[in-house]
XYZ file of C-alpha atoms in Angstrom:
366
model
C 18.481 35.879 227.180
C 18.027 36.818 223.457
C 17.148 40.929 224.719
C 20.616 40.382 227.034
C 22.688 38.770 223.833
C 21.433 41.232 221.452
C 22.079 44.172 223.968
C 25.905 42.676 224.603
C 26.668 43.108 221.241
C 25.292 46.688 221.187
C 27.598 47.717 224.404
C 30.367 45.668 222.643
C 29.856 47.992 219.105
C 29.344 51.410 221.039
C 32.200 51.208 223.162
C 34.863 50.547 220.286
C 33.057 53.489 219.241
C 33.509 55.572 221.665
C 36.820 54.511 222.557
C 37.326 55.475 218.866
C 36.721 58.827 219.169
C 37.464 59.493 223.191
C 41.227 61.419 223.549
C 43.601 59.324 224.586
C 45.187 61.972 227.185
C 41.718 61.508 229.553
C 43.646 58.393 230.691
C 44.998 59.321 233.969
C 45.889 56.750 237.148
C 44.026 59.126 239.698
C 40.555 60.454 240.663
C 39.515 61.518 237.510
C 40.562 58.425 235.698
C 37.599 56.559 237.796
C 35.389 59.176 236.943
C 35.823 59.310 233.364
C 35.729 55.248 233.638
C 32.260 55.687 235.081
C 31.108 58.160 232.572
C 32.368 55.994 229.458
C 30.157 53.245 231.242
C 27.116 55.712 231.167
C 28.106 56.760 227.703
C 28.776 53.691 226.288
C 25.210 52.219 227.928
C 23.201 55.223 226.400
C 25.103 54.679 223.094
C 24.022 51.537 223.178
C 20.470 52.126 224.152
C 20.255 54.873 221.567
C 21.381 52.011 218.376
C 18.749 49.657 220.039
C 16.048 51.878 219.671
C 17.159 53.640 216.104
C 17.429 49.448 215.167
C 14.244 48.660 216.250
C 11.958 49.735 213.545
C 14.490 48.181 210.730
C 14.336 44.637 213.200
C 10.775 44.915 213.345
C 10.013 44.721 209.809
C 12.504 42.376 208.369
C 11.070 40.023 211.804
C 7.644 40.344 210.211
C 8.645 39.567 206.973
C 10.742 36.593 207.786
C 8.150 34.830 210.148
C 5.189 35.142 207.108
C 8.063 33.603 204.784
C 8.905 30.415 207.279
C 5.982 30.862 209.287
C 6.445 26.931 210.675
C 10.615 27.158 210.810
C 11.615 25.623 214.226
C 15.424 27.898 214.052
C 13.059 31.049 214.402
C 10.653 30.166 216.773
C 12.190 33.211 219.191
C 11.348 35.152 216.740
C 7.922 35.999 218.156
C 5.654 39.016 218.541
C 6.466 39.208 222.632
C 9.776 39.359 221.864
C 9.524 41.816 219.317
C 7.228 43.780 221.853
C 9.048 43.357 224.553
C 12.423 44.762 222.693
C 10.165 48.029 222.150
C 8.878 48.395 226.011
C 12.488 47.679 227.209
C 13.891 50.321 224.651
C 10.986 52.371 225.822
C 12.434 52.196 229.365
C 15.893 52.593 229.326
C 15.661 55.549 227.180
C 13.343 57.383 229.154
C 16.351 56.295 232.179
C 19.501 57.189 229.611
C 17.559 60.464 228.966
C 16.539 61.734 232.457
C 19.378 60.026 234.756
C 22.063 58.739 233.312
C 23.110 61.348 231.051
C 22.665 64.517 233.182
C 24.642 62.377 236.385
C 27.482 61.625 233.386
C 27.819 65.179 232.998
C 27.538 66.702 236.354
C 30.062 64.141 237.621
C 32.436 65.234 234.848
C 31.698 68.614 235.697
C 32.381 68.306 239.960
C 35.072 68.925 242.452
C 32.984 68.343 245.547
C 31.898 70.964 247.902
C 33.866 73.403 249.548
C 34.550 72.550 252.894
C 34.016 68.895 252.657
C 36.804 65.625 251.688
C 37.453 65.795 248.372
C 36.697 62.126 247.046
C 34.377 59.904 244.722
C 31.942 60.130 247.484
C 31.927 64.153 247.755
C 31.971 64.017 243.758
C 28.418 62.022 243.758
C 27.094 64.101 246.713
C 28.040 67.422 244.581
C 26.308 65.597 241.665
C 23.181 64.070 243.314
C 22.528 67.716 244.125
C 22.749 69.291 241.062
C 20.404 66.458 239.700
C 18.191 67.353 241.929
C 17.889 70.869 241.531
C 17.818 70.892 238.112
C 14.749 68.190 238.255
C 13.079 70.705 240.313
C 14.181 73.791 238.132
C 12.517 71.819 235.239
C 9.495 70.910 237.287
C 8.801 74.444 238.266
C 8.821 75.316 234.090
C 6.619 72.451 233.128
C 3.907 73.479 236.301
C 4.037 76.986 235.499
C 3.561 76.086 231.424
C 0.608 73.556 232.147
C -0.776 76.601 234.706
C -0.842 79.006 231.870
C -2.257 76.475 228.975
C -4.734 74.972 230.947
C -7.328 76.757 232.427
C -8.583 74.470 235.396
C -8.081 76.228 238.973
C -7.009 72.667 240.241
C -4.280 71.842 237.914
C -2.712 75.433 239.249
C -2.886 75.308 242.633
C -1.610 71.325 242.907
C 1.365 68.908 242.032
C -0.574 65.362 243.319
C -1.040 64.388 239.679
C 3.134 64.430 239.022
C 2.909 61.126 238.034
C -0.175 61.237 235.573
C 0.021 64.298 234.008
C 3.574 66.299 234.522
C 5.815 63.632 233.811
C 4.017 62.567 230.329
C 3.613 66.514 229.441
C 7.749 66.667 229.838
C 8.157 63.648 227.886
C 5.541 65.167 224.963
C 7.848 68.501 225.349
C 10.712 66.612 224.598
C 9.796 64.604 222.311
C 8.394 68.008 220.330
C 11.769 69.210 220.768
C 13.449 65.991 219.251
C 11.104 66.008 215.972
C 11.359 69.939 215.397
C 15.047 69.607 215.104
C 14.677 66.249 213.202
C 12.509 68.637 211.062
C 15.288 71.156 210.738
C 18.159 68.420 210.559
C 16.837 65.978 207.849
C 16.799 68.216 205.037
C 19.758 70.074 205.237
C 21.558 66.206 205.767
C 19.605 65.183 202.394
C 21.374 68.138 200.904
C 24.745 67.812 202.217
C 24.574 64.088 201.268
C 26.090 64.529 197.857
C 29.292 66.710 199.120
C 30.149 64.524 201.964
C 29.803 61.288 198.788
C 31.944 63.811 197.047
C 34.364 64.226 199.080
C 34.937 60.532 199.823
C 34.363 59.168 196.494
C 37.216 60.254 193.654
C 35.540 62.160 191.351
C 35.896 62.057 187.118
C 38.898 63.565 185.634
C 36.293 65.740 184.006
C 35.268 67.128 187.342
C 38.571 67.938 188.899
C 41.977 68.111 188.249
C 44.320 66.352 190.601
C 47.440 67.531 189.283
C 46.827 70.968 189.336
C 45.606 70.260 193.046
C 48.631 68.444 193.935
C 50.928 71.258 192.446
C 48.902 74.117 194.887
C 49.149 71.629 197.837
C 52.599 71.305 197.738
C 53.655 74.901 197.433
C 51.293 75.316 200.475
C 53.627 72.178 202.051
C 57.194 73.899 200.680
C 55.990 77.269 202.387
C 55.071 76.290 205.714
C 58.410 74.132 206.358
C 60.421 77.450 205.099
C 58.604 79.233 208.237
C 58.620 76.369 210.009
C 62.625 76.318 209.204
C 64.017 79.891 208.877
C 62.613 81.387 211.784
C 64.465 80.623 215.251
C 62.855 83.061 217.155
C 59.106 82.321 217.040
C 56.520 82.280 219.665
C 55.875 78.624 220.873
C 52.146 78.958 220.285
C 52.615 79.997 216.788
C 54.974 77.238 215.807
C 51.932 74.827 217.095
C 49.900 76.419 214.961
C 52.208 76.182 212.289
C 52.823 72.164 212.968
C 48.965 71.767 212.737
C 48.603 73.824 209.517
C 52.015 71.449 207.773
C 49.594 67.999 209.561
C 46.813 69.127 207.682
C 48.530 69.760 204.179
C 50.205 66.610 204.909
C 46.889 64.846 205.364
C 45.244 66.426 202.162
C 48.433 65.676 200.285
C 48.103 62.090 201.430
C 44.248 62.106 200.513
C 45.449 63.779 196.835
C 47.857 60.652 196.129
C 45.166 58.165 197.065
C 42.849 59.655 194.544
C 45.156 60.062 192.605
C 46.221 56.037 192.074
C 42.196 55.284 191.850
C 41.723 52.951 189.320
C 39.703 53.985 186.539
C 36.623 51.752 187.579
C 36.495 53.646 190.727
C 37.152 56.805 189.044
C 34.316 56.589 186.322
C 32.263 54.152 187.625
C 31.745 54.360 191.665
C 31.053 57.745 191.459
C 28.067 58.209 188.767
C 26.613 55.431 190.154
C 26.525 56.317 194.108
C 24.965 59.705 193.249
C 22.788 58.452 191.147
C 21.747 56.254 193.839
C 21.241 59.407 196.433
C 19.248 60.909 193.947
C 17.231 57.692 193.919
C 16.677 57.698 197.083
C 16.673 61.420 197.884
C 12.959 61.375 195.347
C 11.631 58.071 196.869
C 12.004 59.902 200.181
C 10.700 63.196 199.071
C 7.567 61.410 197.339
C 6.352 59.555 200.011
C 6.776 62.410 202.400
C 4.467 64.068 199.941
C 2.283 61.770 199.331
C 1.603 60.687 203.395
C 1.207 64.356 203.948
C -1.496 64.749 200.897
C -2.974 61.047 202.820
C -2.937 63.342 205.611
C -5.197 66.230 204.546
C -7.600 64.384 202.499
C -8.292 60.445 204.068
C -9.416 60.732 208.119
C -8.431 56.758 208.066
C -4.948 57.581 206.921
C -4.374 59.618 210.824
C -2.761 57.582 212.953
C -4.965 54.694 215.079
C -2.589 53.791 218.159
C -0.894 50.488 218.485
C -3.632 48.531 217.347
C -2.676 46.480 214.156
C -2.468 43.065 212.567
C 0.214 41.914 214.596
C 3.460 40.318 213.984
C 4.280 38.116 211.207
C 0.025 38.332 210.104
C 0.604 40.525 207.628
C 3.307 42.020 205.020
C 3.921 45.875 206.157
C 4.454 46.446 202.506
C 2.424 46.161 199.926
C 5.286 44.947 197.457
C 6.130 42.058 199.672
C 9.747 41.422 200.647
C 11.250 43.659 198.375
C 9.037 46.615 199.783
C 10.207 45.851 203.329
C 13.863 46.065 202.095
C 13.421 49.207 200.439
C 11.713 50.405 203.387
C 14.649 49.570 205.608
C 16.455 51.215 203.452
C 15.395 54.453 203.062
C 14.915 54.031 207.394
C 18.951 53.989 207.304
C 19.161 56.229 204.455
C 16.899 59.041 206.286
C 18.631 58.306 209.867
C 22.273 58.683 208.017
C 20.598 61.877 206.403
C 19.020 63.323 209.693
C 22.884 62.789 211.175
C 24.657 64.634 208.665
C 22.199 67.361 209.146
C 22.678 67.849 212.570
C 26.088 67.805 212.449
C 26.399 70.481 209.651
C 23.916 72.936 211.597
C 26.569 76.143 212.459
C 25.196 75.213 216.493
C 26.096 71.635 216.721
C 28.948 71.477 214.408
C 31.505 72.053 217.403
C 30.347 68.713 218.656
C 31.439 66.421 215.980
C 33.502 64.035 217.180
C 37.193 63.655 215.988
C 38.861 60.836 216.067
C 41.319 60.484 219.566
C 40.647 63.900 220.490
C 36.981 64.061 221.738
C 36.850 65.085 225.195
C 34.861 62.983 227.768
C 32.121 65.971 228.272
C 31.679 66.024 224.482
C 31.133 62.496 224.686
């Protein structure tokens, strides 16, 4: 009950998300209407999934910390290592389904029409779908054999597929997973960079820094001279006076974002700002210095390599050694470093053309 509650409010969150961002004009009354209904579903379950497992480390050691400071409290008596274990086999589970079913099927059935030749429908829709899933599970089978066949050197792991289930499917998943922490690699630092411009350009900066009325002045030439071509010229090609609308919605929107700043009050102006990148920065060196100092762990103490999922157990032992106030910094550097990682990916020139934009983020973006 507690894993279905907690999960509830998870779908509840990550489909006002979603909803959020998903355009508006996917709303139809037809066949595509049921499909897109069906992939928000699968969307909004994986979204959900996906916060589950990012909040699971965070959960796990403010739980810990909680049950050695009321260790005999009957109102957190659920609060118990085999739930805490059985959040991480569950999350365990339904990624590994999000990841390798549910996803791919959201996008095929975006994606299909049906087969040529057959009733176009829902059902023709799943068939076209159930195929492609299948295919591609056997195009990426094929890849993962021939891989293993060329890295391992045993005749029998060549010329057989009977261990699928004890050897394939884990290599995949290690694959993956390789995949997933080389880009987390790439992503992290380039979001710790970009940190302090995105700050920047939410926060309002010093008057020292930057001059709003000069700003202001250049925005609303820009404003004047787009409504003049917007307004002398009859004649124009429809897809140029879009473009033209666009350009005067964004001026419009910076002008708007110009006045805000501008009528900051002078605690937010000299205040907020200083003090939120002085907390990055913070943060930014804590983060730094303990990657440094687990790697130099690494290379010089053979007890400081990882042991399996053998430990003290929950609520036995402080994870920190500060205590409380280690665990909360802890946590927060975890949210700090996922916010970072985020960022990151978003800002790579590949995966920028995914961010999602409020009421105008297609369904297959999703």
């Amino acid at each position: 009950q507690i894993c279905f509650l907690l999960f509830a409010v998870l779908y509840i969150v990550s489909y006002f998300i979603i909803t959020r961002y998903k355009r508006k004009a996917d709303e139809q009354e037809d066949e595509d209407a049921i499909v897109n209904r069906i992939s928000l579903f699968l969307s909004t379950f994986t979204l959900a999934v996906s916060a589950g497992a990012v909040l699971l480390l965070p959960f796990s050691i403010i739980s810990n910390e909680i049950l050695l400071s009321f260790p005999q409290n009957y109102y957190i008596q659920w609060l118990n290592g085999s739930l805490i274990h059985g959040l991480w086999n569950l999350a365990s589970l339904f990624s590994n389904l999000c990841l390798f079913v549910l996803m791919p099927f959201a996008f095929f059935f975006l994606e299909s029409e049906g087969f040529a030749g057959l009733k176009k429908g829902i059902r023709a829709r799943i068939l076209e779908t159930l195929v492609m899933l299948i295919l591609l599970a056997l195009l990426i089978l094929g890849i993962v054999w021939v891989a293993s066949a060329l890295i391992d050197n045993d005749a029998a792991s060549m010329e057989s597929l009977y261990d699928l289930w004890e050897f394939y499917l884990p290599y995949l998943y290690s694959c993956i997973s390789l995949m997933g922490c080389l880009l987390l690699l790439l992503c992290t630092p380039v979001g710790l960079s970009r940190m302090f411009t995105v700050m920047g350009q939410l926060l309002v900066k010093p008057t020292i820094l930057e001059d709003l009325d000069e700003q202001m002045y250049i925005i609303t030439l820009e404003e004047e001279a787009i409504q003049r071509k917007l307004n002398g010229v009859s004649s124009m090609v429809e897809y140029q006076t879009v473009e033209l609308e666009r350009e005067l919605e964004k001026v419009k929107s910076k002008k708007t974002n110009l006045e805000r700043r501008k009528k900051a009050s002078a605690w937010e102006r000299n205040l907020v700002y200083p003090a939120v990148m002085i907390l990055l920065l913070i943060e930014t060196s804590i983060s730094v210095l303990l990657v440094a100092l687990n790697i130099l762990y690494l290379l010089v103490d053979e007890t400081a390599m990882p042991k399996g999922s053998g430990g003290p157990g929950i609520g036995n032992a402080s994870l920190s050694t500060f205590g409380f106030v280690g665990a909360a910094l802890e946590i927060i550097l975890i949210f700090y470093l996922m916010v970072s990682s985020v960022v990151g990916f978003y800002s790579l020139r590949f995966f920028e053309n995914f961010t999602p934009r409020k009421d105008d983020t297609t369904m297959t973006k999703v």
